[in-house]
Amino acid sequence: MSQDTFPAHLVREDLRDFAGYSSARTSFAQDGDTPPTRVWLNANESGAPSLADPDGTSRRYPAPQPPALVEAFADLWATTPERVVVGRGSDEAIELLIRTLCRPGGDGVVITSPTFGMYAVSARLHGVPVIDVPQADDEPVWRVDIAAVAAAAREHGARVVFLASPGNPTGSVVPLREIAALTQELADQAVVVVDEAYGEFAAQRSAVTLLEEHPTLVVLRTLSKAHALAGARVGIALAHPDLAAVLRRVQAPYPVPEPVTRLALEALGEPAMRATREHVGQVLRLRDQVGRWLRDLDEVRILYTSEANFFLVRSVEPDALLGTLRRAGIAVRDMRHLPALEDALRITIGTGQEMDALRRAVAGATTIPESPDPLSPLVKESPA
Ligand SMILES: *Cc1c(COP(=O)(O)O)cnc(C)c1O
């Protein structure tokens, strides 16, 4: 198989020539012989702006893939606009990939538990079997068994493999060479999706750097975590141009609301990007600090290494720890419903103040050593 073509047989047979919805935006083509259109009466939009939107910026249907936003993402990831599909969070990209590549009620999706819940939810909603290849718990990291993933994908005829790297809730990364090897190995059968929702917090290079060489690789990124725009619902899939084109046709007609495009463009502009990079740096420093004192707590049995903006911990008495935090008004994620995580919590790294509140709450319930080290982080005054 040639390195630079996407194997068309991976797309659902009944969607290979599917044109998608033909909207007023996509079906009107200006030809060179006529004067430019000045009066737009082809989409039943309002002629006058809403009082809520006096400038009328939201009066018309938006472009399905706003060109400026697509360009900005392509620039950010040093790739080309044809590879970018913008959607309503990575959640939408996950669903689009499953719907595009798996027959309803058939084929299969491989996940590696413990992992992000939306892969299985989206598969289930499409009636697609989920094949779980549990990760190895190599305290203090989790390891995806790439050979086992490849074997399971083959055995069950899976069309999509989801790898979150860094993983949620594991915080561990899948090495790039393993991602490349798996993608290569399954290239005639399945698309490998690397979900990099926490990529900004990881030391490893992005899998975006593998896209050119691996047509069946897809990388997901989001504005929900490091970029602090979870409420805006913006995520992107970076894929081979042929696959990206099919994903756009499968997608609902106007996935990116106009106010969201403005917000996202602002977030990708230089001032906001500089602030985001600073903020990420701050989270990484806090991750070091908080990791050090969390690891030393009696309540914490295992603190997993994190390449993301959270910690996964196993607690000696998770009930007591959760209760302590709840009484202090602090919510952390109880992970105990997940297989292999029957004593685990996931704690987001918030602001310095929030981390101080966490530390104080846990300290209140800890038997503080007889003669505490005056410089121990548990009792030291926090920097402003
Ligand atoms: C938070 C998260 C996402 C983000 O989803 P959005 O829909 O973009 O908000 C995606 N994948 C993983 C693994 C996550 O933890």
mmCIF file of C-alpha atoms and ligand atoms in Angstrom:
data_model
loop_
_atom_site.group_PDB
_atom_site.id
_atom_site.type_symbol
_atom_site.label_atom_id
_atom_site.label_comp_id
_atom_site.label_asym_id
_atom_site.label_seq_id
_atom_site.Cartn_x
_atom_site.Cartn_y
_atom_site.Cartn_z
ATOM 1 C CA MET A 1 0.000 0.000 0.000
ATOM 2 C CA SER A 2 1.280 3.437 -0.893
ATOM 3 C CA GLN A 3 2.258 5.515 2.109
ATOM 4 C CA ASP A 4 0.280 8.576 1.187
ATOM 5 C CA THR A 5 -3.187 7.289 0.296
ATOM 6 C CA PHE A 6 -5.959 6.583 2.728
ATOM 7 C CA PRO A 7 -7.347 3.077 2.165
ATOM 8 C CA ALA A 8 -10.893 3.854 0.983
ATOM 9 C CA HIS A 9 -12.155 0.428 2.052
ATOM 10 C CA LEU A 10 -11.845 1.510 5.715
ATOM 11 C CA VAL A 11 -14.791 3.867 5.249
ATOM 12 C CA ARG A 12 -18.222 2.272 5.674
ATOM 13 C CA GLU A 13 -19.192 0.946 2.292
ATOM 14 C CA ASP A 14 -22.580 2.710 2.281
ATOM 15 C CA LEU A 15 -20.908 6.085 3.007
ATOM 16 C CA ARG A 16 -18.136 5.983 0.418
ATOM 17 C CA ASP A 17 -20.115 8.054 -2.081
ATOM 18 C CA PHE A 18 -22.341 9.826 0.469
ATOM 19 C CA ALA A 19 -22.434 13.534 -0.261
ATOM 20 C CA GLY A 20 -23.903 14.639 3.078
ATOM 21 C CA TYR A 21 -26.470 17.390 3.560
ATOM 22 C CA SER A 22 -26.419 20.041 0.910
ATOM 23 C CA SER A 23 -26.845 23.296 2.805
ATOM 24 C CA ALA A 24 -27.383 26.787 1.394
ATOM 25 C CA ARG A 25 -23.768 27.421 2.376
ATOM 26 C CA THR A 26 -22.310 24.390 0.630
ATOM 27 C CA SER A 27 -24.516 24.254 -2.472
ATOM 28 C CA PHE A 28 -24.166 27.817 -3.728
ATOM 29 C CA ALA A 29 -21.194 28.160 -6.028
ATOM 30 C CA GLN A 30 -20.261 31.523 -7.456
ATOM 31 C CA ASP A 31 -19.244 31.269 -11.084
ATOM 32 C CA GLY A 32 -16.841 33.684 -12.695
ATOM 33 C CA ASP A 33 -19.255 34.948 -15.350
ATOM 34 C CA THR A 34 -21.801 36.599 -13.044
ATOM 35 C CA PRO A 35 -21.362 39.668 -10.815
ATOM 36 C CA PRO A 36 -20.671 38.936 -7.137
ATOM 37 C CA THR A 37 -23.751 38.087 -5.122
ATOM 38 C CA ARG A 38 -24.868 40.922 -2.847
ATOM 39 C CA VAL A 39 -28.335 39.821 -1.871
ATOM 40 C CA TRP A 40 -28.541 36.495 -0.084
ATOM 41 C CA LEU A 41 -32.037 35.050 -0.151
ATOM 42 C CA ASN A 42 -31.185 31.378 -0.256
ATOM 43 C CA ALA A 43 -31.199 30.238 3.379
ATOM 44 C CA ASN A 44 -34.352 31.673 4.986
ATOM 45 C CA GLU A 45 -32.266 33.685 7.433
ATOM 46 C CA SER A 46 -33.659 36.829 9.011
ATOM 47 C CA GLY A 47 -33.155 40.052 7.097
ATOM 48 C CA ALA A 48 -32.691 42.040 10.295
ATOM 49 C CA PRO A 49 -30.344 41.311 13.195
ATOM 50 C CA SER A 50 -31.567 40.214 16.599
ATOM 51 C CA LEU A 51 -31.637 42.758 19.388
ATOM 52 C CA ALA A 52 -29.406 40.303 21.218
ATOM 53 C CA ASP A 53 -26.897 40.476 18.371
ATOM 54 C CA PRO A 54 -27.003 44.093 17.161
ATOM 55 C CA ASP A 55 -24.009 43.683 14.834
ATOM 56 C CA GLY A 56 -25.733 40.752 13.192
ATOM 57 C CA THR A 57 -22.647 38.556 13.437
ATOM 58 C CA SER A 58 -24.832 35.521 14.147
ATOM 59 C CA ARG A 59 -27.617 36.462 11.742
ATOM 60 C CA ARG A 60 -26.527 34.039 9.042
ATOM 61 C CA TYR A 61 -25.662 30.358 9.106
ATOM 62 C CA PRO A 62 -21.932 29.953 9.662
ATOM 63 C CA ALA A 63 -19.518 28.312 7.263
ATOM 64 C CA PRO A 64 -19.505 24.570 8.012
ATOM 65 C CA GLN A 65 -15.756 24.764 8.667
ATOM 66 C CA PRO A 66 -14.874 28.434 9.300
ATOM 67 C CA PRO A 67 -11.784 28.960 7.111
ATOM 68 C CA ALA A 68 -9.958 31.288 9.514
ATOM 69 C CA LEU A 69 -10.372 28.824 12.358
ATOM 70 C CA VAL A 70 -9.286 25.874 10.249
ATOM 71 C CA GLU A 71 -6.192 27.871 9.191
ATOM 72 C CA ALA A 72 -5.414 28.768 12.788
ATOM 73 C CA PHE A 73 -5.543 25.111 13.843
ATOM 74 C CA ALA A 74 -3.452 24.052 10.867
ATOM 75 C CA ASP A 75 -0.853 26.670 11.846
ATOM 76 C CA LEU A 76 -0.896 25.627 15.473
ATOM 77 C CA TRP A 77 -0.257 21.983 14.574
ATOM 78 C CA ALA A 78 2.065 22.672 11.662
ATOM 79 C CA THR A 79 -0.192 20.796 9.315
ATOM 80 C CA THR A 80 -2.420 21.599 6.345
ATOM 81 C CA PRO A 81 -6.047 22.808 6.427
ATOM 82 C CA GLU A 82 -7.242 19.723 4.495
ATOM 83 C CA ARG A 83 -6.330 17.606 7.504
ATOM 84 C CA VAL A 84 -8.356 19.651 9.990
ATOM 85 C CA VAL A 85 -11.941 18.835 10.997
ATOM 86 C CA VAL A 86 -13.380 21.210 13.597
ATOM 87 C CA GLY A 87 -16.253 20.030 15.725
ATOM 88 C CA ARG A 88 -18.134 20.318 18.991
ATOM 89 C CA GLY A 89 -15.396 19.062 21.256
ATOM 90 C CA SER A 90 -13.385 15.915 20.692
ATOM 91 C CA ASP A 91 -16.565 14.155 21.766
ATOM 92 C CA GLU A 92 -18.044 14.901 18.360
ATOM 93 C CA ALA A 93 -14.884 13.735 16.588
ATOM 94 C CA ILE A 94 -15.024 10.435 18.478
ATOM 95 C CA GLU A 95 -18.597 9.891 17.405
ATOM 96 C CA LEU A 96 -17.910 10.910 13.800
ATOM 97 C CA LEU A 97 -15.032 8.465 13.549
ATOM 98 C CA ILE A 98 -17.110 5.578 14.828
ATOM 99 C CA ARG A 99 -20.072 6.408 12.600
ATOM 100 C CA THR A 100 -17.840 6.838 9.557
ATOM 101 C CA LEU A 101 -15.731 3.728 9.975
ATOM 102 C CA CYS A 102 -18.017 1.169 11.624
ATOM 103 C CA ARG A 103 -21.184 -0.324 10.227
ATOM 104 C CA PRO A 104 -24.164 0.308 12.534
ATOM 105 C CA GLY A 105 -24.379 -2.705 14.798
ATOM 106 C CA GLY A 106 -21.182 -4.225 13.391
ATOM 107 C CA ASP A 107 -17.403 -4.062 13.123
ATOM 108 C CA GLY A 108 -15.770 -3.064 16.398
ATOM 109 C CA VAL A 109 -13.858 -0.506 18.426
ATOM 110 C CA VAL A 110 -10.855 -1.285 20.624
ATOM 111 C CA ILE A 111 -10.345 0.608 23.871
ATOM 112 C CA THR A 112 -7.724 0.161 26.583
ATOM 113 C CA SER A 113 -9.232 0.458 30.047
ATOM 114 C CA PRO A 114 -9.024 2.356 32.258
ATOM 115 C CA THR A 115 -9.734 5.031 29.692
ATOM 116 C CA PHE A 116 -11.992 7.889 28.652
ATOM 117 C CA GLY A 117 -15.636 6.810 28.821
ATOM 118 C CA MET A 118 -16.859 8.434 25.610
ATOM 119 C CA TYR A 119 -15.269 5.865 23.283
ATOM 120 C CA ALA A 120 -17.468 3.092 24.665
ATOM 121 C CA VAL A 121 -20.526 5.358 24.955
ATOM 122 C CA SER A 122 -20.309 6.454 21.320
ATOM 123 C CA ALA A 123 -19.691 2.890 20.163
ATOM 124 C CA ARG A 124 -22.663 1.667 22.127
ATOM 125 C CA LEU A 125 -24.959 4.357 20.729
ATOM 126 C CA HIS A 126 -23.993 3.168 17.259
ATOM 127 C CA GLY A 127 -24.485 -0.480 18.245
ATOM 128 C CA VAL A 128 -20.794 -1.238 17.710
ATOM 129 C CA PRO A 129 -19.080 -3.899 19.852
ATOM 130 C CA VAL A 130 -16.405 -2.596 22.215
ATOM 131 C CA ILE A 131 -13.311 -4.727 22.688
ATOM 132 C CA ASP A 132 -11.376 -3.856 25.819
ATOM 133 C CA VAL A 133 -7.680 -4.611 26.094
ATOM 134 C CA PRO A 134 -6.922 -3.562 29.670
ATOM 135 C CA GLN A 135 -3.718 -1.656 30.332
ATOM 136 C CA ALA A 136 -1.033 -3.128 32.541
ATOM 137 C CA ASP A 137 -0.774 -1.441 35.912
ATOM 138 C CA ASP A 138 3.000 -0.967 36.194
ATOM 139 C CA GLU A 139 2.842 1.278 39.260
ATOM 140 C CA PRO A 140 3.465 4.178 39.042
ATOM 141 C CA VAL A 141 2.577 4.166 35.326
ATOM 142 C CA TRP A 142 0.087 2.414 33.085
ATOM 143 C CA ARG A 143 1.185 0.643 29.953
ATOM 144 C CA VAL A 144 -0.871 -0.088 26.844
ATOM 145 C CA ASP A 145 -0.061 -3.585 25.571
ATOM 146 C CA ILE A 146 0.378 -2.772 21.898
ATOM 147 C CA ALA A 147 0.800 -6.375 20.766
ATOM 148 C CA ALA A 148 -2.387 -7.377 22.587
ATOM 149 C CA VAL A 149 -4.259 -4.417 21.054
ATOM 150 C CA ALA A 150 -3.150 -5.443 17.558
ATOM 151 C CA ALA A 151 -4.132 -9.071 18.165
ATOM 152 C CA ALA A 152 -7.564 -8.143 19.563
ATOM 153 C CA ALA A 153 -8.228 -5.722 16.704
ATOM 154 C CA ARG A 154 -7.421 -8.491 14.211
ATOM 155 C CA GLU A 155 -9.421 -11.128 15.989
ATOM 156 C CA HIS A 156 -12.563 -8.996 16.263
ATOM 157 C CA GLY A 157 -12.318 -7.126 12.976
ATOM 158 C CA ALA A 158 -12.120 -3.747 14.694
ATOM 159 C CA ARG A 159 -12.185 -0.621 12.527
ATOM 160 C CA VAL A 160 -11.072 1.894 15.150
ATOM 161 C CA VAL A 161 -8.553 1.765 17.989
ATOM 162 C CA PHE A 162 -8.710 4.533 20.577
ATOM 163 C CA LEU A 163 -5.556 5.413 22.500
ATOM 164 C CA ALA A 164 -5.674 8.349 24.897
ATOM 165 C CA SER A 165 -2.168 9.725 25.332
ATOM 166 C CA PRO A 166 -1.748 11.107 27.918
ATOM 167 C CA GLY A 167 -4.501 8.828 29.133
ATOM 168 C CA ASN A 168 -7.495 9.763 31.209
ATOM 169 C CA PRO A 169 -7.556 8.705 34.030
ATOM 170 C CA THR A 170 -4.099 7.081 33.865
ATOM 171 C CA GLY A 171 -1.988 10.164 33.105
ATOM 172 C CA SER A 172 0.428 7.908 31.188
ATOM 173 C CA VAL A 173 1.571 8.360 27.593
ATOM 174 C CA VAL A 174 1.850 5.778 24.851
ATOM 175 C CA PRO A 175 5.325 6.074 23.293
ATOM 176 C CA LEU A 176 5.259 7.498 19.754
ATOM 177 C CA ARG A 177 7.149 4.583 18.266
ATOM 178 C CA GLU A 178 4.516 2.194 19.622
ATOM 179 C CA ILE A 179 1.735 4.328 18.153
ATOM 180 C CA ALA A 180 3.559 4.284 14.820
ATOM 181 C CA ALA A 181 4.128 0.521 14.960
ATOM 182 C CA LEU A 182 0.503 -0.226 15.831
ATOM 183 C CA THR A 183 -0.821 2.072 13.102
ATOM 184 C CA GLN A 184 1.462 0.429 10.565
ATOM 185 C CA GLU A 185 0.515 -3.040 11.709
ATOM 186 C CA LEU A 186 -3.241 -2.385 11.381
ATOM 187 C CA ALA A 187 -3.095 -0.083 8.353
ATOM 188 C CA ASP A 188 -5.130 -2.397 6.115
ATOM 189 C CA GLN A 189 -7.873 -2.858 8.697
ATOM 190 C CA ALA A 190 -8.293 -0.093 11.272
ATOM 191 C CA VAL A 191 -7.751 3.569 12.007
ATOM 192 C CA VAL A 192 -5.717 4.346 15.118
ATOM 193 C CA VAL A 193 -7.008 7.416 16.954
ATOM 194 C CA VAL A 194 -4.654 9.129 19.395
ATOM 195 C CA ASP A 195 -6.631 11.358 21.725
ATOM 196 C CA GLU A 196 -4.284 14.104 22.898
ATOM 197 C CA ALA A 197 -6.743 16.069 25.033
ATOM 198 C CA TYR A 198 -3.904 16.551 27.560
ATOM 199 C CA GLY A 199 -1.092 16.807 25.012
ATOM 200 C CA GLU A 200 -0.068 20.289 26.169
ATOM 201 C CA PHE A 201 0.943 18.887 29.559
ATOM 202 C CA ALA A 202 3.051 15.999 28.226
ATOM 203 C CA ALA A 203 6.777 15.886 27.625
ATOM 204 C CA GLN A 204 6.427 13.654 24.585
ATOM 205 C CA ARG A 205 6.081 15.179 21.116
ATOM 206 C CA SER A 206 2.594 15.128 19.555
ATOM 207 C CA ALA A 207 1.543 12.232 17.333
ATOM 208 C CA VAL A 208 0.672 14.954 14.794
ATOM 209 C CA THR A 209 4.297 14.510 13.713
ATOM 210 C CA LEU A 210 3.414 10.970 12.510
ATOM 211 C CA LEU A 211 0.434 11.964 10.357
ATOM 212 C CA GLU A 212 2.305 12.446 7.084
ATOM 213 C CA GLU A 213 3.793 9.014 7.267
ATOM 214 C CA HIS A 214 0.711 7.177 8.536
ATOM 215 C CA PRO A 215 -2.480 7.759 6.523
ATOM 216 C CA THR A 216 -4.567 5.681 8.939
ATOM 217 C CA LEU A 217 -3.593 7.696 12.014
ATOM 218 C CA VAL A 218 -5.949 10.316 13.463
ATOM 219 C CA VAL A 219 -5.041 12.757 16.239
ATOM 220 C CA LEU A 220 -7.642 14.483 18.411
ATOM 221 C CA ARG A 221 -6.989 17.778 20.150
ATOM 222 C CA THR A 222 -9.299 20.042 22.118
ATOM 223 C CA LEU A 223 -9.632 23.553 23.485
ATOM 224 C CA SER A 224 -11.297 22.116 26.606
ATOM 225 C CA LYS A 225 -8.271 21.505 28.834
ATOM 226 C CA ALA A 226 -5.062 23.552 28.501
ATOM 227 C CA HIS A 227 -6.861 26.255 26.504
ATOM 228 C CA ALA A 228 -9.488 26.677 29.219
ATOM 229 C CA LEU A 229 -12.511 26.678 26.888
ATOM 230 C CA ALA A 230 -14.417 23.555 27.906
ATOM 231 C CA GLY A 231 -17.646 25.554 27.760
ATOM 232 C CA ALA A 232 -17.104 26.573 24.141
ATOM 233 C CA ARG A 233 -17.067 22.952 22.888
ATOM 234 C CA VAL A 234 -14.295 23.027 20.341
ATOM 235 C CA GLY A 235 -12.301 19.965 19.413
ATOM 236 C CA ILE A 236 -10.534 18.899 16.282
ATOM 237 C CA ALA A 237 -9.627 15.766 14.441
ATOM 238 C CA LEU A 238 -6.432 15.826 12.400
ATOM 239 C CA ALA A 239 -6.615 13.160 9.735
ATOM 240 C CA HIS A 240 -5.593 12.185 6.233
ATOM 241 C CA PRO A 241 -7.294 14.645 3.824
ATOM 242 C CA ASP A 242 -9.439 11.865 2.276
ATOM 243 C CA LEU A 243 -10.704 10.724 5.662
ATOM 244 C CA ALA A 244 -11.160 14.332 6.822
ATOM 245 C CA ALA A 245 -13.368 14.957 3.771
ATOM 246 C CA VAL A 246 -15.625 12.022 4.660
ATOM 247 C CA LEU A 247 -15.808 13.084 8.314
ATOM 248 C CA ARG A 248 -16.995 16.544 7.242
ATOM 249 C CA ARG A 249 -19.728 15.030 5.094
ATOM 250 C CA VAL A 250 -20.909 12.828 7.953
ATOM 251 C CA GLN A 251 -20.898 15.779 10.369
ATOM 252 C CA ALA A 252 -24.033 17.850 11.031
ATOM 253 C CA PRO A 253 -24.289 20.881 8.694
ATOM 254 C CA TYR A 254 -23.144 23.789 10.891
ATOM 255 C CA PRO A 255 -21.095 22.318 13.725
ATOM 256 C CA VAL A 256 -19.276 25.479 14.812
ATOM 257 C CA PRO A 257 -21.527 28.316 16.073
ATOM 258 C CA GLU A 258 -20.411 31.790 15.082
ATOM 259 C CA PRO A 259 -19.764 33.089 18.662
ATOM 260 C CA VAL A 260 -17.710 29.965 19.309
ATOM 261 C CA THR A 261 -15.572 30.606 16.245
ATOM 262 C CA ARG A 262 -14.816 34.112 17.499
ATOM 263 C CA LEU A 263 -13.898 32.783 20.931
ATOM 264 C CA ALA A 264 -11.708 30.029 19.497
ATOM 265 C CA LEU A 265 -9.897 32.433 17.152
ATOM 266 C CA GLU A 266 -9.228 34.704 20.098
ATOM 267 C CA ALA A 267 -7.851 31.741 22.044
ATOM 268 C CA LEU A 268 -5.517 30.840 19.190
ATOM 269 C CA GLY A 269 -4.262 34.405 18.763
ATOM 270 C CA GLU A 270 -0.852 35.306 20.121
ATOM 271 C CA PRO A 271 -1.821 37.054 23.397
ATOM 272 C CA ALA A 272 -4.064 34.203 24.513
ATOM 273 C CA MET A 273 -1.592 31.553 23.348
ATOM 274 C CA ARG A 274 1.171 33.219 25.351
ATOM 275 C CA ALA A 275 -1.054 33.222 28.428
ATOM 276 C CA THR A 276 -1.994 29.592 27.807
ATOM 277 C CA ARG A 277 1.650 28.563 27.598
ATOM 278 C CA GLU A 278 2.343 30.385 30.864
ATOM 279 C CA HIS A 279 -0.643 28.742 32.465
ATOM 280 C CA VAL A 280 0.510 25.308 31.319
ATOM 281 C CA GLY A 281 3.937 26.045 32.811
ATOM 282 C CA GLN A 282 2.262 26.925 36.078
ATOM 283 C CA VAL A 283 0.259 23.689 36.064
ATOM 284 C CA LEU A 284 3.465 21.704 35.465
ATOM 285 C CA ARG A 285 5.152 23.408 38.436
ATOM 286 C CA LEU A 286 2.126 22.753 40.617
ATOM 287 C CA ARG A 287 2.034 19.157 39.403
ATOM 288 C CA ASP A 288 5.590 18.708 40.732
ATOM 289 C CA GLN A 289 4.839 20.374 44.048
ATOM 290 C CA VAL A 290 1.497 18.727 44.674
ATOM 291 C CA GLY A 291 2.830 15.356 43.569
ATOM 292 C CA ARG A 292 5.562 15.544 46.183
ATOM 293 C CA TRP A 293 3.252 16.122 49.128
ATOM 294 C CA LEU A 294 0.467 13.860 47.889
ATOM 295 C CA ARG A 295 2.918 10.984 47.576
ATOM 296 C CA ASP A 296 3.896 11.381 51.216
ATOM 297 C CA LEU A 297 0.369 11.289 52.611
ATOM 298 C CA ASP A 298 -0.602 8.295 54.687
ATOM 299 C CA GLU A 299 -3.959 8.231 52.895
ATOM 300 C CA VAL A 300 -2.333 7.849 49.510
ATOM 301 C CA ARG A 301 -1.189 4.338 48.696
ATOM 302 C CA ILE A 302 -0.094 4.971 45.116
ATOM 303 C CA LEU A 303 0.351 8.183 43.217
ATOM 304 C CA TYR A 304 0.630 7.534 39.502
ATOM 305 C CA THR A 305 3.035 9.582 37.452
ATOM 306 C CA SER A 306 1.097 12.178 35.501
ATOM 307 C CA GLU A 307 1.775 13.692 32.097
ATOM 308 C CA ALA A 308 -1.548 15.533 32.329
ATOM 309 C CA ASN A 309 -3.283 18.125 34.535
ATOM 310 C CA PHE A 310 -4.510 15.641 37.125
ATOM 311 C CA PHE A 311 -3.344 12.880 39.417
ATOM 312 C CA LEU A 312 -4.687 9.379 39.706
ATOM 313 C CA VAL A 313 -4.222 8.103 43.254
ATOM 314 C CA ARG A 314 -5.063 4.918 45.048
ATOM 315 C CA SER A 315 -6.112 5.484 48.597
ATOM 316 C CA VAL A 316 -5.861 3.269 51.653
ATOM 317 C CA GLU A 317 -9.302 4.457 52.703
ATOM 318 C CA PRO A 318 -10.923 6.087 49.693
ATOM 319 C CA ASP A 319 -14.245 6.539 51.499
ATOM 320 C CA ALA A 320 -12.632 8.474 54.321
ATOM 321 C CA LEU A 321 -10.557 10.581 51.954
ATOM 322 C CA LEU A 322 -13.556 11.400 49.761
ATOM 323 C CA GLY A 323 -15.591 12.260 52.873
ATOM 324 C CA THR A 324 -12.883 14.559 54.189
ATOM 325 C CA LEU A 325 -12.679 16.385 50.897
ATOM 326 C CA ARG A 326 -16.427 16.585 50.498
ATOM 327 C CA ARG A 327 -16.791 18.131 53.955
ATOM 328 C CA ALA A 328 -14.193 20.696 52.931
ATOM 329 C CA GLY A 329 -16.277 21.505 49.853
ATOM 330 C CA ILE A 330 -13.794 19.910 47.464
ATOM 331 C CA ALA A 331 -14.941 17.681 44.623
ATOM 332 C CA VAL A 332 -12.572 15.130 43.129
ATOM 333 C CA ARG A 333 -13.481 12.367 40.693
ATOM 334 C CA ASP A 334 -14.369 9.060 42.281
ATOM 335 C CA MET A 335 -13.004 6.417 39.889
ATOM 336 C CA ARG A 336 -14.015 3.381 41.899
ATOM 337 C CA HIS A 337 -16.733 2.316 39.472
ATOM 338 C CA LEU A 338 -14.075 1.463 36.880
ATOM 339 C CA PRO A 339 -12.500 -1.971 36.651
ATOM 340 C CA ALA A 340 -9.058 -2.148 38.330
ATOM 341 C CA LEU A 341 -9.668 1.203 40.039
ATOM 342 C CA GLU A 342 -11.703 0.088 43.048
ATOM 343 C CA ASP A 343 -9.726 2.371 45.394
ATOM 344 C CA ALA A 344 -8.884 5.241 43.044
ATOM 345 C CA LEU A 345 -9.609 8.949 42.813
ATOM 346 C CA ARG A 346 -8.664 11.461 40.168
ATOM 347 C CA ILE A 347 -7.669 14.913 41.306
ATOM 348 C CA THR A 348 -7.427 17.836 38.882
ATOM 349 C CA ILE A 349 -4.564 20.272 39.291
ATOM 350 C CA GLY A 350 -6.360 23.576 39.693
ATOM 351 C CA THR A 351 -4.971 26.911 40.825
ATOM 352 C CA GLY A 352 -2.331 27.278 43.517
ATOM 353 C CA GLN A 353 -5.064 28.391 45.902
ATOM 354 C CA GLU A 354 -7.174 25.371 45.119
ATOM 355 C CA MET A 355 -4.191 23.100 45.695
ATOM 356 C CA ASP A 356 -3.622 24.812 49.060
ATOM 357 C CA ALA A 357 -7.252 24.179 49.970
ATOM 358 C CA LEU A 358 -6.789 20.537 49.036
ATOM 359 C CA ARG A 359 -3.618 20.279 51.094
ATOM 360 C CA ARG A 360 -5.267 21.899 54.129
ATOM 361 C CA ALA A 361 -8.326 19.686 53.869
ATOM 362 C CA VAL A 362 -6.236 16.530 53.806
ATOM 363 C CA ALA A 363 -3.881 17.827 56.510
ATOM 364 C CA GLY A 364 -6.845 18.359 58.824
ATOM 365 C CA ALA A 365 -7.542 14.656 58.699
ATOM 366 C CA THR A 366 -3.944 13.531 58.838
ATOM 367 C CA THR A 367 -2.149 12.630 62.005
ATOM 368 C CA ILE A 368 0.505 15.273 61.737
ATOM 369 C CA PRO A 369 3.912 13.896 62.763
ATOM 370 C CA GLU A 370 5.021 14.627 66.363
ATOM 371 C CA SER A 371 7.614 17.221 65.434
ATOM 372 C CA PRO A 372 6.768 18.418 61.990
ATOM 373 C CA ASP A 373 9.579 19.694 59.869
ATOM 374 C CA PRO A 374 8.975 23.451 59.856
ATOM 375 C CA LEU A 375 9.652 23.522 56.124
ATOM 376 C CA SER A 376 7.490 20.576 55.220
ATOM 377 C CA PRO A 377 5.019 21.483 52.510
ATOM 378 C CA LEU A 378 2.164 20.406 54.764
ATOM 379 C CA VAL A 379 2.657 23.280 57.139
ATOM 380 C CA LYS A 380 4.689 25.770 55.142
ATOM 381 C CA GLU A 381 2.879 28.994 54.271
ATOM 382 C CA SER A 382 2.013 28.957 50.615
ATOM 383 C CA PRO A 383 3.477 31.568 48.317
ATOM 384 C CA ALA A 384 0.949 34.194 47.312
HETATM 385 C C1 LIG B 1 -11.519 15.862 28.511
HETATM 386 C C2 LIG B 1 -11.236 14.870 27.443
HETATM 387 C C3 LIG B 1 -11.607 15.105 26.137
HETATM 388 C C4 LIG B 1 -12.235 16.409 25.778
HETATM 389 O O1 LIG B 1 -13.418 16.285 25.165
HETATM 390 P P1 LIG B 1 -14.073 17.613 24.557
HETATM 391 O O2 LIG B 1 -15.279 17.051 23.933
HETATM 392 O O3 LIG B 1 -13.099 18.160 23.563
HETATM 393 O O4 LIG B 1 -14.336 18.556 25.675
HETATM 394 C C5 LIG B 1 -11.293 14.186 25.165
HETATM 395 N N1 LIG B 1 -10.611 13.070 25.479
HETATM 396 C C6 LIG B 1 -10.212 12.815 26.728
HETATM 397 C C7 LIG B 1 -9.395 11.619 27.010
HETATM 398 C C8 LIG B 1 -10.532 13.701 27.752
HETATM 399 O O5 LIG B 1 -10.150 13.429 29.006
#
